[in-house]
Short mmCIF file of C-alpha atoms and ligand atoms in Angstrom, two decimals:
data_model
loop_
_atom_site.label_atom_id
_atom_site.label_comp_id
_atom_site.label_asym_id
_atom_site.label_seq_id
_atom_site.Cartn_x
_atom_site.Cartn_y
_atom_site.Cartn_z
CA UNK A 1 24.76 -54.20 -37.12
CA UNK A 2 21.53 -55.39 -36.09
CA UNK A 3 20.44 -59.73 -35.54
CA UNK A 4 18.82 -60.39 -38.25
CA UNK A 5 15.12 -61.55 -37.97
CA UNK A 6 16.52 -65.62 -38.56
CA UNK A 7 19.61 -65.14 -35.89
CA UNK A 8 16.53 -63.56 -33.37
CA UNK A 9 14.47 -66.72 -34.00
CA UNK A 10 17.15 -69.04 -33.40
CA UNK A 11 17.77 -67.02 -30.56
CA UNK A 12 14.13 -67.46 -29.36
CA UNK A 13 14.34 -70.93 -30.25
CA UNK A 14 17.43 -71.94 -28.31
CA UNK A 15 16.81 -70.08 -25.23
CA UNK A 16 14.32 -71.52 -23.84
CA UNK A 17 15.94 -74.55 -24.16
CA UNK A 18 19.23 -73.33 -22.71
CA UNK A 19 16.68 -72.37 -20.08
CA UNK A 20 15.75 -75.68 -19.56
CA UNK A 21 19.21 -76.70 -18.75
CA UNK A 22 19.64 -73.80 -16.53
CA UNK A 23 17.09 -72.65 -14.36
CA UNK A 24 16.51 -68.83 -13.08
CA UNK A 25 18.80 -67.57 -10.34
CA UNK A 26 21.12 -69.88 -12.14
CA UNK A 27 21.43 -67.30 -14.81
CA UNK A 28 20.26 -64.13 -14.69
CA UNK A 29 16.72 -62.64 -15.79
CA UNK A 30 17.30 -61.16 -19.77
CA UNK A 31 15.71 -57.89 -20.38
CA UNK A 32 15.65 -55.91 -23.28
CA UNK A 33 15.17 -52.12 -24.43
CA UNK A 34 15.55 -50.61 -27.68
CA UNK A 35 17.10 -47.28 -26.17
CA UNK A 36 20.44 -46.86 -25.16
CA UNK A 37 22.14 -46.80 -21.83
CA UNK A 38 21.16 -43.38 -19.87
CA UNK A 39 18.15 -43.08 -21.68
CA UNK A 40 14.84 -42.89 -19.00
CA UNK A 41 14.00 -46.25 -19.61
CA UNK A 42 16.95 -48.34 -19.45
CA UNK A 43 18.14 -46.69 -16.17
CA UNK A 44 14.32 -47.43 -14.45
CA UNK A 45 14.48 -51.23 -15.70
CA UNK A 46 18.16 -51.05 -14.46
CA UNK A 47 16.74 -49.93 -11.17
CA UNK A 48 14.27 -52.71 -11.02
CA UNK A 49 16.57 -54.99 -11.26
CA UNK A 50 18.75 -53.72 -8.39
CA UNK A 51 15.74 -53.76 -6.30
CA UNK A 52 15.10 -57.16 -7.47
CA UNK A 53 18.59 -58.57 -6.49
CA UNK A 54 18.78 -56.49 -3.14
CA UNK A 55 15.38 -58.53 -1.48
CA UNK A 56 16.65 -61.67 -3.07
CA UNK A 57 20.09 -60.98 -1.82
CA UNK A 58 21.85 -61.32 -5.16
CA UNK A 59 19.51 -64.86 -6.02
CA UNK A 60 17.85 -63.25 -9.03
CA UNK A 61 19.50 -60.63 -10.77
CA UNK A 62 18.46 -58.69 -14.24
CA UNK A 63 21.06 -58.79 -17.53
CA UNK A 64 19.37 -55.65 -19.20
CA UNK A 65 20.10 -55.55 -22.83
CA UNK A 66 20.07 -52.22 -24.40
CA UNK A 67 20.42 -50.27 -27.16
CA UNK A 68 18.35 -52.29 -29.38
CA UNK A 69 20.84 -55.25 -29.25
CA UNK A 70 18.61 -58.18 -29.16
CA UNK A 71 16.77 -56.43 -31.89
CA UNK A 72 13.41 -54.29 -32.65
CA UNK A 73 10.23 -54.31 -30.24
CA UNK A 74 8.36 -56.43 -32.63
CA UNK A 75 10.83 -58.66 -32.70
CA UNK A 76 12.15 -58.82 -28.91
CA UNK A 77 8.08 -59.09 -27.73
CA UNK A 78 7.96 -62.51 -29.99
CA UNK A 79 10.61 -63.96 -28.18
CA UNK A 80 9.32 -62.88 -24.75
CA UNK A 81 6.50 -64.82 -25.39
CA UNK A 82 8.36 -67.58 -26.50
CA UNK A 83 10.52 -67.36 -23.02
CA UNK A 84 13.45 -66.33 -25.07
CA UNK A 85 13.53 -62.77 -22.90
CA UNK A 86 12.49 -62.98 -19.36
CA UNK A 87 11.61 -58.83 -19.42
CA UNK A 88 10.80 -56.46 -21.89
CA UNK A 89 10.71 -52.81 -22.11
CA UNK A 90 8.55 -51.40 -25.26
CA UNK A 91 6.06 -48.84 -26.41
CA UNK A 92 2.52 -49.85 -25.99
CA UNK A 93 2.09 -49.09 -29.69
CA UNK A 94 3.81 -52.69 -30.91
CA UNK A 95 1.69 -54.07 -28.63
CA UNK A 96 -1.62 -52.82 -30.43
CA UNK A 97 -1.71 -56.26 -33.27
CA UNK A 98 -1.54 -58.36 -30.34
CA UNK A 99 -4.38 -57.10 -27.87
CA UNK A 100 -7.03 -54.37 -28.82
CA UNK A 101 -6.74 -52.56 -25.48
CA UNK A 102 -3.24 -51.42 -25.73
CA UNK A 103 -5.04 -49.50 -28.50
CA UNK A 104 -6.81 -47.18 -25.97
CA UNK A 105 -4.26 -45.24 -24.96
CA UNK A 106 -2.11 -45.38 -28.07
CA UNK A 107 -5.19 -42.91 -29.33
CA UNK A 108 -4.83 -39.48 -30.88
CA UNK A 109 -5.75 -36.64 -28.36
CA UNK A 110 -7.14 -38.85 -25.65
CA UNK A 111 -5.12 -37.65 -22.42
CA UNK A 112 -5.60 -34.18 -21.84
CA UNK A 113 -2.00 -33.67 -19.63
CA UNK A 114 0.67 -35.70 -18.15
CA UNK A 115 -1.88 -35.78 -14.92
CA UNK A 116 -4.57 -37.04 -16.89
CA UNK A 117 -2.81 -40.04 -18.37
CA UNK A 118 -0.83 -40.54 -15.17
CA UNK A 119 -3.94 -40.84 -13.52
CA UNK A 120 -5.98 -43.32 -15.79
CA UNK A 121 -2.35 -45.49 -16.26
CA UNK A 122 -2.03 -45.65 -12.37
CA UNK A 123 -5.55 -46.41 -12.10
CA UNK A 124 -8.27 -48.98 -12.88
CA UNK A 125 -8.24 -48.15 -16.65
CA UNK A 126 -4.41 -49.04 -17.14
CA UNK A 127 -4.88 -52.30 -14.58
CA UNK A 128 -7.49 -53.59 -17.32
CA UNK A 129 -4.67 -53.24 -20.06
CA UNK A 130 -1.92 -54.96 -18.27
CA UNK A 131 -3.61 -57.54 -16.86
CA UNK A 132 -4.96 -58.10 -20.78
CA UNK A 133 -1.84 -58.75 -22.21
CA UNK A 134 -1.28 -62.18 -19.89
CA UNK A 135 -3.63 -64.10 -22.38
CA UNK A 136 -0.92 -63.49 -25.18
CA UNK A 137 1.81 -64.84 -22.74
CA UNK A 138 3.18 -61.55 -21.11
CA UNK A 139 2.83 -60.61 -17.64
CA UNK A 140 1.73 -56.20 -17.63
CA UNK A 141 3.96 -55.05 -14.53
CA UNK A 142 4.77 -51.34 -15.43
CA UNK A 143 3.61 -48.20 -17.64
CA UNK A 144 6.51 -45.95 -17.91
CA UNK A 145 6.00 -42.60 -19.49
CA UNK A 146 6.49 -41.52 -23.37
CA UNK A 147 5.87 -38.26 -22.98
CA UNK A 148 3.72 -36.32 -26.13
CA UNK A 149 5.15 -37.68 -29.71
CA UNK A 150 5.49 -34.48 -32.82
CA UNK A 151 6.25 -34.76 -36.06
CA UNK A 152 9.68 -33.53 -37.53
CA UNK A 153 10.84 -33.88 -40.93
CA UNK A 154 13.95 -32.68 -43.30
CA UNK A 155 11.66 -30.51 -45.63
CA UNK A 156 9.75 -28.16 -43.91
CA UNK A 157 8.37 -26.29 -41.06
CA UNK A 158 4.08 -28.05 -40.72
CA UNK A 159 2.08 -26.01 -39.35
CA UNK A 160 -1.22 -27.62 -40.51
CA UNK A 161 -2.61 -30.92 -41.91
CA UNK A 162 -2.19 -29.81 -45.48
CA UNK A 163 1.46 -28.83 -45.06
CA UNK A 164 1.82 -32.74 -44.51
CA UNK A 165 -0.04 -33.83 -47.57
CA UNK A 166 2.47 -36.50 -50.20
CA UNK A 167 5.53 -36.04 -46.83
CA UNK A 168 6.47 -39.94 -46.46
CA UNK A 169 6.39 -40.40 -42.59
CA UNK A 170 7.88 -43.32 -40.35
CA UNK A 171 5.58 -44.56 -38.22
CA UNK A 172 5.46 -47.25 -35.38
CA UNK A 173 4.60 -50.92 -36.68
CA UNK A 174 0.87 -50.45 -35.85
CA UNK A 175 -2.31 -50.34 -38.07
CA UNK A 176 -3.24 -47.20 -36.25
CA UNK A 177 -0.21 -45.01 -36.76
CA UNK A 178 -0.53 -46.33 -39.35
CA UNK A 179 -4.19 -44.52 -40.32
CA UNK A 180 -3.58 -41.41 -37.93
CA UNK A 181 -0.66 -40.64 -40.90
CA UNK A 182 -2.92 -41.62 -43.87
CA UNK A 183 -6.06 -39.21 -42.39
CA UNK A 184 -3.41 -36.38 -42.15
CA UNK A 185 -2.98 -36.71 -46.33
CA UNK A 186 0.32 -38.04 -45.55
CA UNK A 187 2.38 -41.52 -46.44
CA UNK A 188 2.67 -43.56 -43.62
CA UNK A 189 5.51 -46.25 -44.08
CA UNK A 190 5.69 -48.54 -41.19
CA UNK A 191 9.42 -49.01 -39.95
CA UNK A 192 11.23 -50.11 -37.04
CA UNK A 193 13.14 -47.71 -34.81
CA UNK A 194 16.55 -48.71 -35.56
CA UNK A 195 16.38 -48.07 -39.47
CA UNK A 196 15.05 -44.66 -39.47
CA UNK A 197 18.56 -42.29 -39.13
CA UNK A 198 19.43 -44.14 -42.22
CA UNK A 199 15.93 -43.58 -43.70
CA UNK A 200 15.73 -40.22 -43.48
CA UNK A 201 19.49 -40.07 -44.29
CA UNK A 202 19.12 -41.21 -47.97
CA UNK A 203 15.92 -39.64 -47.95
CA UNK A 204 13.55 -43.11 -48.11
CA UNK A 205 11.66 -41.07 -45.76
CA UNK A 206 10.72 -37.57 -44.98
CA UNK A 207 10.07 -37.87 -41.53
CA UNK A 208 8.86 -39.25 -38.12
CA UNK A 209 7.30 -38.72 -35.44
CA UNK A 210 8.30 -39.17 -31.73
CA UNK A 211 9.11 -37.42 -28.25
CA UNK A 212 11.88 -35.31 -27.30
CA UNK A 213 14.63 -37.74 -26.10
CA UNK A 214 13.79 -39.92 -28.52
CA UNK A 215 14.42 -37.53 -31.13
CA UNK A 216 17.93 -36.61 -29.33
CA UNK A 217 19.29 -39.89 -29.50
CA UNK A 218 18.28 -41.49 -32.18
CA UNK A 219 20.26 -38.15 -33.60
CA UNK A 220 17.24 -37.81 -36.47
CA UNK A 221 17.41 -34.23 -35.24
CA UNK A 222 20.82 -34.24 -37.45
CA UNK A 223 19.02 -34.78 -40.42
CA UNK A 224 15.23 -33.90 -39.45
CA UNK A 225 14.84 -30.16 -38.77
CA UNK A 226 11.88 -29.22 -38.72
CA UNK A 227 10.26 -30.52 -35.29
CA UNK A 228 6.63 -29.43 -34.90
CA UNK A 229 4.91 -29.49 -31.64
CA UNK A 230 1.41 -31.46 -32.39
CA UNK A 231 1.59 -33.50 -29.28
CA UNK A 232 -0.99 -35.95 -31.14
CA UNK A 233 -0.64 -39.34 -29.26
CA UNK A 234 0.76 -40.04 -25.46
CA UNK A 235 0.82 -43.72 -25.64
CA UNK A 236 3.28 -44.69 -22.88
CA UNK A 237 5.99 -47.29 -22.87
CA UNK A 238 5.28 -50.69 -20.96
CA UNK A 239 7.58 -53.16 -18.59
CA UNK A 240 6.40 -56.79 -19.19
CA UNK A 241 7.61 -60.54 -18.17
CA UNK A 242 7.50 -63.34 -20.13
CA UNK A 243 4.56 -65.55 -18.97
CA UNK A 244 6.79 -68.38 -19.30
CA UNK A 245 9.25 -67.37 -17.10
CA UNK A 246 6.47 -65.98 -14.13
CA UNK A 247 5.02 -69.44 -14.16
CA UNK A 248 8.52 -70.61 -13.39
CA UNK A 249 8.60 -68.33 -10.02
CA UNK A 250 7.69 -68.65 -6.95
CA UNK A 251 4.72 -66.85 -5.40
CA UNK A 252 6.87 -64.49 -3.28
CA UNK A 253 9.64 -63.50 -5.85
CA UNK A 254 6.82 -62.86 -8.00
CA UNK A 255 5.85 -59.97 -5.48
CA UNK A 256 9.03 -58.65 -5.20
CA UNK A 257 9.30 -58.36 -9.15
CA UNK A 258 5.73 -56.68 -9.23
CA UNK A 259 6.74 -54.24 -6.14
CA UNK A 260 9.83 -53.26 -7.94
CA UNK A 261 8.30 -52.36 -10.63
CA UNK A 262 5.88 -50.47 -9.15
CA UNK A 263 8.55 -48.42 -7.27
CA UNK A 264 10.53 -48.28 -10.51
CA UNK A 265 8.13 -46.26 -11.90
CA UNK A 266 8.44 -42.68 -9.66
CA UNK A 267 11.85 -43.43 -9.87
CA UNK A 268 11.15 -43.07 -13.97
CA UNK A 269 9.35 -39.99 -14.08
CA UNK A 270 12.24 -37.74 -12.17
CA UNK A 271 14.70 -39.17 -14.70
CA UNK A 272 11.90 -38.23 -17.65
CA UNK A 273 10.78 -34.95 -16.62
CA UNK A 274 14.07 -33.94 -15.87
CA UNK A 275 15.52 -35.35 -19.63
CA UNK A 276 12.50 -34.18 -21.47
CA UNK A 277 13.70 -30.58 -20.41
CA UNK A 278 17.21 -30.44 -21.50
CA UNK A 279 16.27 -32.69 -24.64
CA UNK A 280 14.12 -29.77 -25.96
CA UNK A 281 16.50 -27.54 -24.91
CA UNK A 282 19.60 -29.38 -26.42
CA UNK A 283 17.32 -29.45 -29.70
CA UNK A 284 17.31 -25.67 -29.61
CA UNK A 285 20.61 -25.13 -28.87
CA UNK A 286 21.51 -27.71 -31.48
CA UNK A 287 19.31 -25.40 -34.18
CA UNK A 288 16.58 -27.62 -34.89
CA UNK A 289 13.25 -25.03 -35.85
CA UNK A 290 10.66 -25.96 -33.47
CA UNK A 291 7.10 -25.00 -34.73
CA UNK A 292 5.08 -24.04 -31.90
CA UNK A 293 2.72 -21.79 -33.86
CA UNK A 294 0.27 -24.47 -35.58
CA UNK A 295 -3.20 -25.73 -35.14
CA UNK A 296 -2.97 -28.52 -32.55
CA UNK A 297 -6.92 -28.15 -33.53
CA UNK A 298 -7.04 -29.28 -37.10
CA UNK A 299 -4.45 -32.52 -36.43
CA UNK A 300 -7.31 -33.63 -33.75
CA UNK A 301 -10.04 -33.18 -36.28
CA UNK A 302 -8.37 -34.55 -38.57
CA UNK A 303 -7.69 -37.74 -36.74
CA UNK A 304 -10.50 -38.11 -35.50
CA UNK A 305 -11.96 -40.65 -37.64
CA UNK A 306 -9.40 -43.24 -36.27
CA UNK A 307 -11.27 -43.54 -33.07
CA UNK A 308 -14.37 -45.20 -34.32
CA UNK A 309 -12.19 -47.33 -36.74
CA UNK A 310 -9.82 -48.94 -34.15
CA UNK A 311 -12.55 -48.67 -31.06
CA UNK A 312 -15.15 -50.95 -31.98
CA UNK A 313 -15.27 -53.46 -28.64
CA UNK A 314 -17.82 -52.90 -25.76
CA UNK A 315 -14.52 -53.07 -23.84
CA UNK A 316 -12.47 -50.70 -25.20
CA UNK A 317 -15.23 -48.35 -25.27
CA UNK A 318 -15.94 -48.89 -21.87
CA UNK A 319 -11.95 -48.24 -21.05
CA UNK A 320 -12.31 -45.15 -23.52
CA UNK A 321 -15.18 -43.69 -21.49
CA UNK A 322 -13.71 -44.68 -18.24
CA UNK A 323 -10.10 -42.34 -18.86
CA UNK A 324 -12.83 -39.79 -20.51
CA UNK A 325 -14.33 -39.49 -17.16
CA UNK A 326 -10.88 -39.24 -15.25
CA UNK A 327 -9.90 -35.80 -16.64
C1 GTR B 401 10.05 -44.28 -28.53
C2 GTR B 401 9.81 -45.45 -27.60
C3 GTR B 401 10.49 -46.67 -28.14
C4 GTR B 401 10.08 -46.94 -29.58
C5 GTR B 401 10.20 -45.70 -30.43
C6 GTR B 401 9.63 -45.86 -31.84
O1 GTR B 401 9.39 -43.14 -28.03
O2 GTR B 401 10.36 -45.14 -26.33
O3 GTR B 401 10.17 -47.74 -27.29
O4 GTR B 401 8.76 -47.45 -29.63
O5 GTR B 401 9.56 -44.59 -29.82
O6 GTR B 401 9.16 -44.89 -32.38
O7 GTR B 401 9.69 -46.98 -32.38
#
């Protein structure tokens, strides 16, 4: 069973007091990810934190938390800022009420490839994002990849917009999602990650929308059939620090936590583009109908509209333009 949200506040609340008492290298670093062991993302931050301990020989160490333990992303990125969690590992999309940029690359149809979105997150454009989020109390070390999120659902192969019209769809706990679903003629219902098996089990919900691993193991594949390849959004996944807990380090452990991170990162794609193969293959094999044969056109058109809603700031257009001109 998952905390609920007043055991994760006392949480939030007593840790940094606990921290207080007990300083870091004392206790370990907490870290937290909402997928479980072996998935992409929990093995990179695991990596990180072997780096981390190897150049501090064994003085700071990582306790990564996964599995969705210490609760939902919304949840677990509260109490980072708190100093509750000392890392976090989320989706940028939870990020997107807190700071406007993270809603960039969270945007339908704005990376052309894997390159393409590789590129801009390596580069200037995804610099301008991380270093953004410090003025809400996290430190931006990482993007990880996400992959290309589809929807799937227990009714129906969708092959166009208006196949999706009255389907109620579980999206991410973000305003945009949130319209991208609503502009399709569909019913967005905001949810967090861990209740949607059960959603779509007793049929709250008709579907979701997410990558390939993702759908594997959550297991909403068991219940979701029908998994059709729009590839509408790429927004990656992010590694961030508390800002409480970096202005508790020195200047030279803070290096080595940036460094590892960075070198976490090619370590993350092998693992991804290896496990985004045999999840679509394991979905096949496992009978799900994958719908290649749709109109990737008329979801972008569709969609469309979002962009001017949510991108309204000289800066994000200027970030917008900037991974528009790094095709
Ligand atoms: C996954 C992502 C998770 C979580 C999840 C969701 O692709 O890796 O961090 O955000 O999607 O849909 O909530």
């Amino acid at each position: 069973m998952r905390p609920s949200r007043r055991a994760l506040i006392t949480t939030a609340l007593a840790a940094p007091l606990a921290a207080c008492v007990q300083e870091i290298g004392e206790r370990p670093l907490r870290g937290a990810d909402s997928h479980p062991a072996g998935y992409p993302t929990v093995e990179a931050v695991n990596h990180f934190g072997a780096l981390i301990s190897q150049r501090t020989n064994g003085r700071l160490r990582l306790q990564n938390y996964a599995g969705g333990q210490l609760g939902e992303e919304k949840d677990t990125l509260e109490i980072t800022v708190f100093g509750g969690l000392d890392i976090n590992r989320v989706n940028l999309a939870p990020l997107n009420p807190i700071e406007p940029l993270t809603l960039v690359p969270s945007l339908p149809f704005l990376f052309q490839s894997t390159d393409h979105m590789r590129r801009s997150l390596d580069g200037a454009p995804g610099r301008t994002i991380l270093n953004s989020l410090e003025r809400h109390g996290l430190i931006g070390l990482a993007f990880y990849d996400s992959g290309e999120r589809s929807f799937y659902n227990t009714r129906g192969p969708i092959r166009t917009p208006a196949d999706m019209r009255g389907l109620k769809l579980r999206v991410q706990t973000s305003n945009l999602p949130i319209a991208m679903v609503q502009a399709l003629g569909a019913s967005p219902i905001p949810m967090s990650y861990g209740e949607v098996f059960q959603a779509l089990v007793q049929g709250v919900i008709d579907g979701a929308e997410n990558n390939w691993p993702s759908y594997q193991d959550s297991r909403h594949f068991e219940v979701a059939r029908f998994y059709s390849v729009t590839r509408h959004v790429m927004a990656p996944e992010v590694l961030v620090a508390s800002a409480r807990t970096w202005a508790k380090l020195s200047s030279s452990d803070r290096e080595i936590i940036r460094d590892a991170a960075t070198e976490s990162v090619p370590f993350m794609r092998r693992l991804w583009e290896a496990r985004e193969t045999s999840a679509r293959q394991a979905m096949i094999d496992a009978g799900v109908e994958v719908v290649e044969d749709l109109d990737r056109s008329a979801f972008q058109a569709a969609m469309a509209p979002v962009w001017d809603r949510f991108i309204t700031s000289p800066a994000q257009t200027a970030l917008v333009n900037q991974i528009r001109g790094m095709v």
